[in-house]
Coordinates of C-alpha atoms and ligand atoms in Angstrom, one line a residue:
X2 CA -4.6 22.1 -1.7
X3 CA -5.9 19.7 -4.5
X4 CA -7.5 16.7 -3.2
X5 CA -4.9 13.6 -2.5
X6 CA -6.0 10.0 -3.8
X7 CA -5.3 7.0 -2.7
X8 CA -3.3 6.0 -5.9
X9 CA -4.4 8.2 -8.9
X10 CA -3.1 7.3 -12.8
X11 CA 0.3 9.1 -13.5
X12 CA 1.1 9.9 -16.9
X13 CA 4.6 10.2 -18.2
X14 CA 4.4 11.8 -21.1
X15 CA 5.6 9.2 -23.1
X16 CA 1.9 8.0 -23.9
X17 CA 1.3 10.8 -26.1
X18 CA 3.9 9.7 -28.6
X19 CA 2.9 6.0 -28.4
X20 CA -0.4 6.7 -28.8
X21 CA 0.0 9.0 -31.8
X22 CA 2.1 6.9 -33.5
X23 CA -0.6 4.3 -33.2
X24 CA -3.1 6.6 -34.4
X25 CA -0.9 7.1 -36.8
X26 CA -0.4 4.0 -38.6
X27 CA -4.1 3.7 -38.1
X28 CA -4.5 0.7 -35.7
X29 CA -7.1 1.3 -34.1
X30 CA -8.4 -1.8 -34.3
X31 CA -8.2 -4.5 -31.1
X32 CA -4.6 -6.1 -31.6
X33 CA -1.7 -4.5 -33.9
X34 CA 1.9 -4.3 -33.2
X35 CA 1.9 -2.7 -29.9
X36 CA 0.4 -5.4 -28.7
X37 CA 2.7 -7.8 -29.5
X38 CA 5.3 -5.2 -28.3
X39 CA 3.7 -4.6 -24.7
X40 CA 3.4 -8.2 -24.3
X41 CA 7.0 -8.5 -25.0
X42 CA 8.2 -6.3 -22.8
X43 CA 6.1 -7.3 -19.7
X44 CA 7.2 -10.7 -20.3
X45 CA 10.9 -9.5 -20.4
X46 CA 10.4 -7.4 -17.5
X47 CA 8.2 -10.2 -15.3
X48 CA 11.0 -12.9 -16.5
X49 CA 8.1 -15.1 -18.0
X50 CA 8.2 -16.7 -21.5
X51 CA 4.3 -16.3 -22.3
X52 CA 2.1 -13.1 -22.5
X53 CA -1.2 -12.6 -23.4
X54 CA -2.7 -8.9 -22.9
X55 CA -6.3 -8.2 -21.9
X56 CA -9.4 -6.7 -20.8
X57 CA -8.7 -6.1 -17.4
X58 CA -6.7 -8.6 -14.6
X59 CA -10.1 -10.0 -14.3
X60 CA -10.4 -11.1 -17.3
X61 CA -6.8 -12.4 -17.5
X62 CA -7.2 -14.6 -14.1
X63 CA -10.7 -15.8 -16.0
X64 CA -8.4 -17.4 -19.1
X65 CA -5.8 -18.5 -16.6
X66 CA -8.3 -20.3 -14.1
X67 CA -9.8 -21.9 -17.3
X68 CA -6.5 -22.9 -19.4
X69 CA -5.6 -24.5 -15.6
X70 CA -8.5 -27.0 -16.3
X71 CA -11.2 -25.3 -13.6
X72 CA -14.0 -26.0 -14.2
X73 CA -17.9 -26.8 -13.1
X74 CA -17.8 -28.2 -9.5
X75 CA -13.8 -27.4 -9.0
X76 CA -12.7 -26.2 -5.7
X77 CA -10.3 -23.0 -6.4
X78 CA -8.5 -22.2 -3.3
X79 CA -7.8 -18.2 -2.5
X80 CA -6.5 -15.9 0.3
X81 CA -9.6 -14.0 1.8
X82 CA -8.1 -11.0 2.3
X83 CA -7.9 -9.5 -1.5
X84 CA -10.2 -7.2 -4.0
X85 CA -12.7 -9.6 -5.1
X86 CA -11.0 -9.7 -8.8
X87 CA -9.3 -12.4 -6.9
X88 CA -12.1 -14.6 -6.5
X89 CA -14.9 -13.7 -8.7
X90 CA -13.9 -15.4 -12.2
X91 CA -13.8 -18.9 -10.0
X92 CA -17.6 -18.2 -9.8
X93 CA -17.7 -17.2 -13.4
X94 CA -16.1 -21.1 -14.4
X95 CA -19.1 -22.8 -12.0
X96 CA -16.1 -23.6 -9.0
X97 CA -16.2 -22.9 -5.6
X98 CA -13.9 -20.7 -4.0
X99 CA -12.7 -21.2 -0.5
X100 CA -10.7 -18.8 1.2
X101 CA -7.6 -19.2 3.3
X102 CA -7.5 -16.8 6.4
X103 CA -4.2 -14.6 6.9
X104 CA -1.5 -15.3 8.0
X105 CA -0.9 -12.7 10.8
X106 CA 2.6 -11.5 9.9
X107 CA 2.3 -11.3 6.3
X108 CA -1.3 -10.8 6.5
X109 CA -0.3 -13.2 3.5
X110 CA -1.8 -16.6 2.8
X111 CA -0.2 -19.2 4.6
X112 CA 1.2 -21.1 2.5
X113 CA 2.7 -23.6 5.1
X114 CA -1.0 -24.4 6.1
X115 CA -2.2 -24.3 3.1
X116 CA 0.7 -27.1 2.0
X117 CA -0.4 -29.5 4.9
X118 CA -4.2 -28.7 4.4
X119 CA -3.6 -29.9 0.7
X120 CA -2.5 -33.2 2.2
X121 CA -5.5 -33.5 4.1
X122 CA -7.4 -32.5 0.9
X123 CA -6.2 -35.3 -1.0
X124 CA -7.1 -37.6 1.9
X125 CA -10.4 -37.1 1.9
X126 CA -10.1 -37.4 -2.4
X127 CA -11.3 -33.5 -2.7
X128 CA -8.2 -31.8 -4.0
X129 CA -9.0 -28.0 -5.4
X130 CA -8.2 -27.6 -9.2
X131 CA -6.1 -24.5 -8.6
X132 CA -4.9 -21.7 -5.6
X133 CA -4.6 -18.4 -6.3
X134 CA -2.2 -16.8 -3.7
X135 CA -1.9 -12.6 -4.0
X136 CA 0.6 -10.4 -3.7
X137 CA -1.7 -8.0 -1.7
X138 CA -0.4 -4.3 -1.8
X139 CA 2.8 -4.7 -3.3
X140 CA 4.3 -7.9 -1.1
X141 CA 4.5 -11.1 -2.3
X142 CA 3.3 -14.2 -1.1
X143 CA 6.1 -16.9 -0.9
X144 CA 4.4 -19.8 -2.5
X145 CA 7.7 -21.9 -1.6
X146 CA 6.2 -23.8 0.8
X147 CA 3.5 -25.0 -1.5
X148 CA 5.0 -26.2 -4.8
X149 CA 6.4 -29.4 -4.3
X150 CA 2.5 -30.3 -2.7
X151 CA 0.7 -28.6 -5.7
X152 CA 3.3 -30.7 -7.8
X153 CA 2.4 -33.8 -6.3
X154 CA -1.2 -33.5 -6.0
X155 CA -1.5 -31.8 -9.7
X156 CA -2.8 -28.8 -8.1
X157 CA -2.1 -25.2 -10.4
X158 CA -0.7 -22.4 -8.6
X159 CA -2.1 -19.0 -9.9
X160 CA -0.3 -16.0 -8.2
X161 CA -2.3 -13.0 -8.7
X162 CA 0.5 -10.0 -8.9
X163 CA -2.1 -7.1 -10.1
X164 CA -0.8 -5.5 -7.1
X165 CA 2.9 -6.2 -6.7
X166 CA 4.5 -5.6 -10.3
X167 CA 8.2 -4.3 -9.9
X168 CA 8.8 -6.3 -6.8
X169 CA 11.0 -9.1 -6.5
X170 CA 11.8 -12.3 -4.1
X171 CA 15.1 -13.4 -4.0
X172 CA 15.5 -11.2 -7.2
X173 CA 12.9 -12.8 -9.3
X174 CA 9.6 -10.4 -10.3
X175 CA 5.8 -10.5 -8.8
X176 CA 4.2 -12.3 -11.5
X177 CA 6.9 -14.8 -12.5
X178 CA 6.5 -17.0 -8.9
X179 CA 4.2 -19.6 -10.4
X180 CA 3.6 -21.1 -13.5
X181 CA 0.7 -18.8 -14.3
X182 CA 0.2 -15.1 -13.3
X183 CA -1.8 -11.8 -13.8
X184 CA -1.1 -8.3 -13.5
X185 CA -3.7 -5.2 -13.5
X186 CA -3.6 -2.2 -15.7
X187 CA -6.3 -0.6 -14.0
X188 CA -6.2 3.4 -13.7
X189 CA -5.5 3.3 -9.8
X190 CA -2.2 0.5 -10.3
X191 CA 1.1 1.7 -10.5
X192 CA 0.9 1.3 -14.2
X193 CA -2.4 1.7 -16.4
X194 CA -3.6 1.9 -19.5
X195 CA -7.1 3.0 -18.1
X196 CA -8.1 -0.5 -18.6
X197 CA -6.1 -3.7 -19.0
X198 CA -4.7 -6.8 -17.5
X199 CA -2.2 -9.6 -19.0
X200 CA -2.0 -13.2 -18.4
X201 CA 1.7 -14.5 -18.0
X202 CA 2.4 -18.1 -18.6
X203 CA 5.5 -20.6 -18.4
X204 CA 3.9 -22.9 -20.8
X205 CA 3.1 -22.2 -24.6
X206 CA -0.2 -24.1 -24.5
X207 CA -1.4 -22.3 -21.8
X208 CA -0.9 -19.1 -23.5
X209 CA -2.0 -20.0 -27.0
X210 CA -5.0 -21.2 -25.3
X211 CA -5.8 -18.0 -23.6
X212 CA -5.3 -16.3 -27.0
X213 CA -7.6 -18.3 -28.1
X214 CA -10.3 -18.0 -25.9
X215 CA -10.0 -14.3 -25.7
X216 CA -10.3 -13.7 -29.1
X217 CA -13.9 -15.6 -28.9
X218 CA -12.7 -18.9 -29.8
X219 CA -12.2 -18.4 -33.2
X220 CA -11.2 -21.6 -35.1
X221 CA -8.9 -20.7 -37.6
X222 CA -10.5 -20.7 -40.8
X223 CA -12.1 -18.1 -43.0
X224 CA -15.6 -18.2 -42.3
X225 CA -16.5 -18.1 -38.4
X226 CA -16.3 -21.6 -36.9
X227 CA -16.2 -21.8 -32.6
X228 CA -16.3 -25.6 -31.3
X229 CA -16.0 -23.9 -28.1
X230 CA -17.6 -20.6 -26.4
X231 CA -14.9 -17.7 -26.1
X232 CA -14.6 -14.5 -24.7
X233 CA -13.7 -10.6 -26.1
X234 CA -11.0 -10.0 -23.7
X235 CA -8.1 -8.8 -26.2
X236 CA -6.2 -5.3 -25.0
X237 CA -6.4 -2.8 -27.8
X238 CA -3.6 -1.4 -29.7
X239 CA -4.4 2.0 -28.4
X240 CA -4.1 1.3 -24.9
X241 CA -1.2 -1.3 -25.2
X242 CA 0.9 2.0 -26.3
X243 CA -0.3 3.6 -23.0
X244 CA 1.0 0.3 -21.6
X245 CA 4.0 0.7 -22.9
X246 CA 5.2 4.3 -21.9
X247 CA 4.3 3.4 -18.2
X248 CA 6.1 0.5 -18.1
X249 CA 9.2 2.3 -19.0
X250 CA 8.5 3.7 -16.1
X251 CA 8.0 1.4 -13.6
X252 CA 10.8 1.2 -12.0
X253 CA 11.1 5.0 -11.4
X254 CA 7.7 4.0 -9.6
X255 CA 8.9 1.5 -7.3
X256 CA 11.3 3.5 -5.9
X257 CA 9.2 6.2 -5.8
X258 CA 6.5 4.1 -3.5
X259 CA 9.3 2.5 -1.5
X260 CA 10.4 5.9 -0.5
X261 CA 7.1 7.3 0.0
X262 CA 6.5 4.1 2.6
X263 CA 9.9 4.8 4.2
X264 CA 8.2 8.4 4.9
X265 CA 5.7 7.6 6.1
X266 CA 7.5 4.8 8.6
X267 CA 9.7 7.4 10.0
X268 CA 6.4 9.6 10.7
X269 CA 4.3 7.1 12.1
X270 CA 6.1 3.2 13.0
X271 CA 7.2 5.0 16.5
X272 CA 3.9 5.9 17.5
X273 CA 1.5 3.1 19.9
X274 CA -1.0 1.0 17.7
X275 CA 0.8 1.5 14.1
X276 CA 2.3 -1.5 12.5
X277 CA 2.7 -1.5 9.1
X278 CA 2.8 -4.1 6.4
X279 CA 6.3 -5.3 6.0
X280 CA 7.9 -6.9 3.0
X281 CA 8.7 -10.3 3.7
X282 CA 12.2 -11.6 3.8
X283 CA 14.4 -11.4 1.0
X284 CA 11.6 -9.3 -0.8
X285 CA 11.9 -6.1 -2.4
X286 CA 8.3 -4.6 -2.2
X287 CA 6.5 -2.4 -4.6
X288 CA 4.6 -0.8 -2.0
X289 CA 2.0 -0.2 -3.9
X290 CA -0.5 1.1 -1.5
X291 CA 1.6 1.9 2.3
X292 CA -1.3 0.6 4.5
X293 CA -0.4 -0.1 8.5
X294 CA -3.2 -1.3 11.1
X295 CA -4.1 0.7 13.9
X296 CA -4.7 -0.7 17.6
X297 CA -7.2 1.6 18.9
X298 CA -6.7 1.1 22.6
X299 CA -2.5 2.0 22.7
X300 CA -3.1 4.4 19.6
X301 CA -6.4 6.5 21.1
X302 CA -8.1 6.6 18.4
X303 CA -9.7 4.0 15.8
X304 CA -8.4 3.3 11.8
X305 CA -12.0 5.2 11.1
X306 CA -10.9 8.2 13.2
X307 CA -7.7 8.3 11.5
X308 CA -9.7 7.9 7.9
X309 CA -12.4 10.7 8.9
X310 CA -9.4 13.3 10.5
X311 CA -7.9 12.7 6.6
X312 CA -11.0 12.6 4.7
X313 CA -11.7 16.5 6.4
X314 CA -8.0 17.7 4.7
X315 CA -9.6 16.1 1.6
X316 CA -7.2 13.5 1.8
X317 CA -8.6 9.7 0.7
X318 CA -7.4 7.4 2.8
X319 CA -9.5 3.4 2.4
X320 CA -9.8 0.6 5.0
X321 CA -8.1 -2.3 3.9
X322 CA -10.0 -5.1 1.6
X323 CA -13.0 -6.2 3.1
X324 CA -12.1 -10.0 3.3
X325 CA -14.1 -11.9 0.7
X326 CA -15.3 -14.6 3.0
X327 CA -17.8 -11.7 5.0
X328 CA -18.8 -10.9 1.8
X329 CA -22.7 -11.4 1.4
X330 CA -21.5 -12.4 -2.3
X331 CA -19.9 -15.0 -1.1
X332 CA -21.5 -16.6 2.0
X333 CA -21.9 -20.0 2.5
X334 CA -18.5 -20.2 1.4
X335 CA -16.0 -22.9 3.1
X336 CA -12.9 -20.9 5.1
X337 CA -9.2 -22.8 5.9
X338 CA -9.2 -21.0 9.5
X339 CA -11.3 -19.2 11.7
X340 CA -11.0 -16.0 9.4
X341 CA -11.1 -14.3 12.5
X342 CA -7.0 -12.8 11.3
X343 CA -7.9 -11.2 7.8
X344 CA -11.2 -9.6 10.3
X345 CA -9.2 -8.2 12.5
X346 CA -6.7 -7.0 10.2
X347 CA -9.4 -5.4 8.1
X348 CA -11.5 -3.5 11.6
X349 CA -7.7 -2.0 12.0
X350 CA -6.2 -1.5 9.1
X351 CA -5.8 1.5 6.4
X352 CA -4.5 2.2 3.2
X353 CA -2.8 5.2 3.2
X354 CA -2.4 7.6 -0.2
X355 CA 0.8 6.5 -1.8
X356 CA 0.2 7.5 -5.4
X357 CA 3.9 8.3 -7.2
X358 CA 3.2 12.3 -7.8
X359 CA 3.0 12.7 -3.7
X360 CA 5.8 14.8 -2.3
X361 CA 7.5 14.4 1.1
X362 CA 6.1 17.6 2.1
X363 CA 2.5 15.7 1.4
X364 CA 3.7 12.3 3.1
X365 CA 4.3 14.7 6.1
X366 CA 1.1 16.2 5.8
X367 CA -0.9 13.3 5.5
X368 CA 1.3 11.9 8.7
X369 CA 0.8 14.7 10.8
X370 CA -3.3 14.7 10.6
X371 CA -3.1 11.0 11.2
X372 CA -0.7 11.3 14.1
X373 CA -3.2 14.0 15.2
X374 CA -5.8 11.8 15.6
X375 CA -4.6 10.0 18.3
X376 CA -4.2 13.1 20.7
X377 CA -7.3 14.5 19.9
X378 CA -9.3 11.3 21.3
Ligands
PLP16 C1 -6.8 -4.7 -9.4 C2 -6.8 -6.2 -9.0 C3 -7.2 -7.2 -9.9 C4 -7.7 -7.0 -11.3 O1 -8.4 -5.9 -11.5 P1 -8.9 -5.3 -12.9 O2 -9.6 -4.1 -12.4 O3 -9.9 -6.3 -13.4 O4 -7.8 -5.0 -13.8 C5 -7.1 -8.5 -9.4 N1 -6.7 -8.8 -8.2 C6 -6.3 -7.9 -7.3 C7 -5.8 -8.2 -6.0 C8 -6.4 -6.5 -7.7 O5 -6.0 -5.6 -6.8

């Protein structure tokens, strides 16, 4: 049996013709027309007017932070329970993250809270520059709740959607829920291009600016003039072909992982302990990752029994994030909540493999050695 990962690349044999062609015309050079053509099409598919293609989602949530105005001394307020990505370019501007605990339903940020909490904030006169809420494992944060208080208090919503693109709420797309987004192409998302991330944006400015500073600031004249400091964050043409045969895919995807999570529901919901992440209402998940958490006491075993029992059928199965505010990276940072509700979730909960090449027969596979687990405790 070949090993199982969590959520491994998937090629559709499109890339090869993309990529060939832009071999081809010999653009091999950061930038060239599928480029422009991949950010067209993600903008299209998102239902956003502005994209800018990068690096990585890291880099893309850097420009984003920075076209929002964060900067030195900013507060930058962000769910805790997320990959650091999430929080890491807030450091990188000189701003202070703090991180909102979970919400224990939607193990999403509470955005009700985090509405009245801005109220409070603006009381004291120490409103944060910008929130970033996540779509964490293909569900999506309802940031509702918290526009009209961001409007008010000239606070920028940033929904990170590197996890979640191809879901929807209320029919609109992960990614188009704020006025500024980013998406991942990293090799274990549901697309990749090996590498890559884009910054979406409902104002031109924004994304001109982001351009801008990803192409290291370049003032548009012949010689090299830079009033400001930039960064080399541009996608290259060769991977933005890569880009665009897997998003022609993507929605193949989706329904691939939402019946892979359906599998492994039917396998494993009935049994004491499981709960698994549920899409919110009037979502359609991505389901990028199926993860569940695991109460060890009705269940009889722990989430690391369940992980070692898998890990012995050479089947990768990952804890969920570690939240950021228990990070030694990050201590000494400020927490809305106890934190004590992205802990727990993370001592219980799994991610289990979900990657769009599984069969059934391996969903049943993977559920039967983690069903397993409990009886053998
Ligand atoms: C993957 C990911 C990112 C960005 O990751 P890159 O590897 O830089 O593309 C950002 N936020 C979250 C929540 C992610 O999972």
């Amino acid at each position: 049996m070949p090993r199982l990962h969590l959520s491994p690349p998937e090629l559709t044999g499109a890339e090869r013709d993309l990529l060939l062609d832009a071999l081809a015309s010999n653009w091999i050079a950061p930038l060239g027309p599928h480029v422009d053509a991949f950010e067209r099409e993600v903008a299209a598919k998102v239902d956003m007017p502005h994209a800018v293609a990068t690096s990585s989602g890291t880099a893309a949530l850097h420009l984003a932070l920075e076209v929002a105005g964060v900067t030195t001394g900013d507060e930058v307020w962000v769910s805790t329970l997320t990959f650091i990505a999430s929080a890491s370019p807030i450091t990188y501007l000189g701003a202070t993250p703090v991180f909102v605990d979970s919400e224990p339903t939607t193990w999403m940020m509470d955005t009700t809270r985090v509405a009245a909490e801005l109220d409070a904030a603006a009381r004291r006169g120490k409103l944060p520059r910008a929130i970033v809420t996540v779509d964490l494992y293909g569900v999506i944060t309802d940031p509702a709740p918290l526009v009209e208080a961001c409007r008010a208090h000239g606070v920028v919503i940033v929904e990170d959607a590197a996890e979640a693109l191809g879901a929807t709420l209320g029919g609109r797309p992960a990614g188009s829920l704020a006025d500024l987004s980013i998406l991942s192409f990293n090799g274990n998302k549901i697309i990749t291009t090996s590498g890559g991330g884009m910054l979406l944006a409902r104002r031109k400015d924004w994304a001109d600016r982001a351009r801008f500073l990803a192409t290291q600031a370049r003032e548009p004249v012949p010689h090299y003039e830079h009033q400001v400091v930039g960064y080399n964050y541009r996608l290259s043409n060769l991977l933005a072909a890569v880009g665009r045969a897997q998003l022609a895919d993507l929605d193949r995807r989706v329904t691939t992982r939402r019946a892979i999570n359906a599998r492994y529901r039917e396998r494993l919901a009935g049994l004491p302990g499981w709960r698994f992440l549920d899409e919110g209402p009037r979502q359609r998940a991505s389901y990028w990752l199926t993860t569940a958490t695991i109460d060890p006491a009705a269940f009889g075993a722990t989430r690391d029994d369940v992980i070692a029992a898998l890990a012995a059928a050479d089947i990768e199965a990952r804890p969920l994030w570690k939240p950021l505010h228990l990070q030694p990276a990050f201590r000494g940072c400020r927490t809305i909540g106890t934190g004590e509700v992205s802990q727990a979730l993370f001592e219980r909960g799994l991610c289990l493999p979900s990657g769009g090449q599984m069969t059934m027969d391996d969903v049943d596979r993977v559920a039967t050695i983690a069903a397993a687990a409990g009886r053998a405790r």
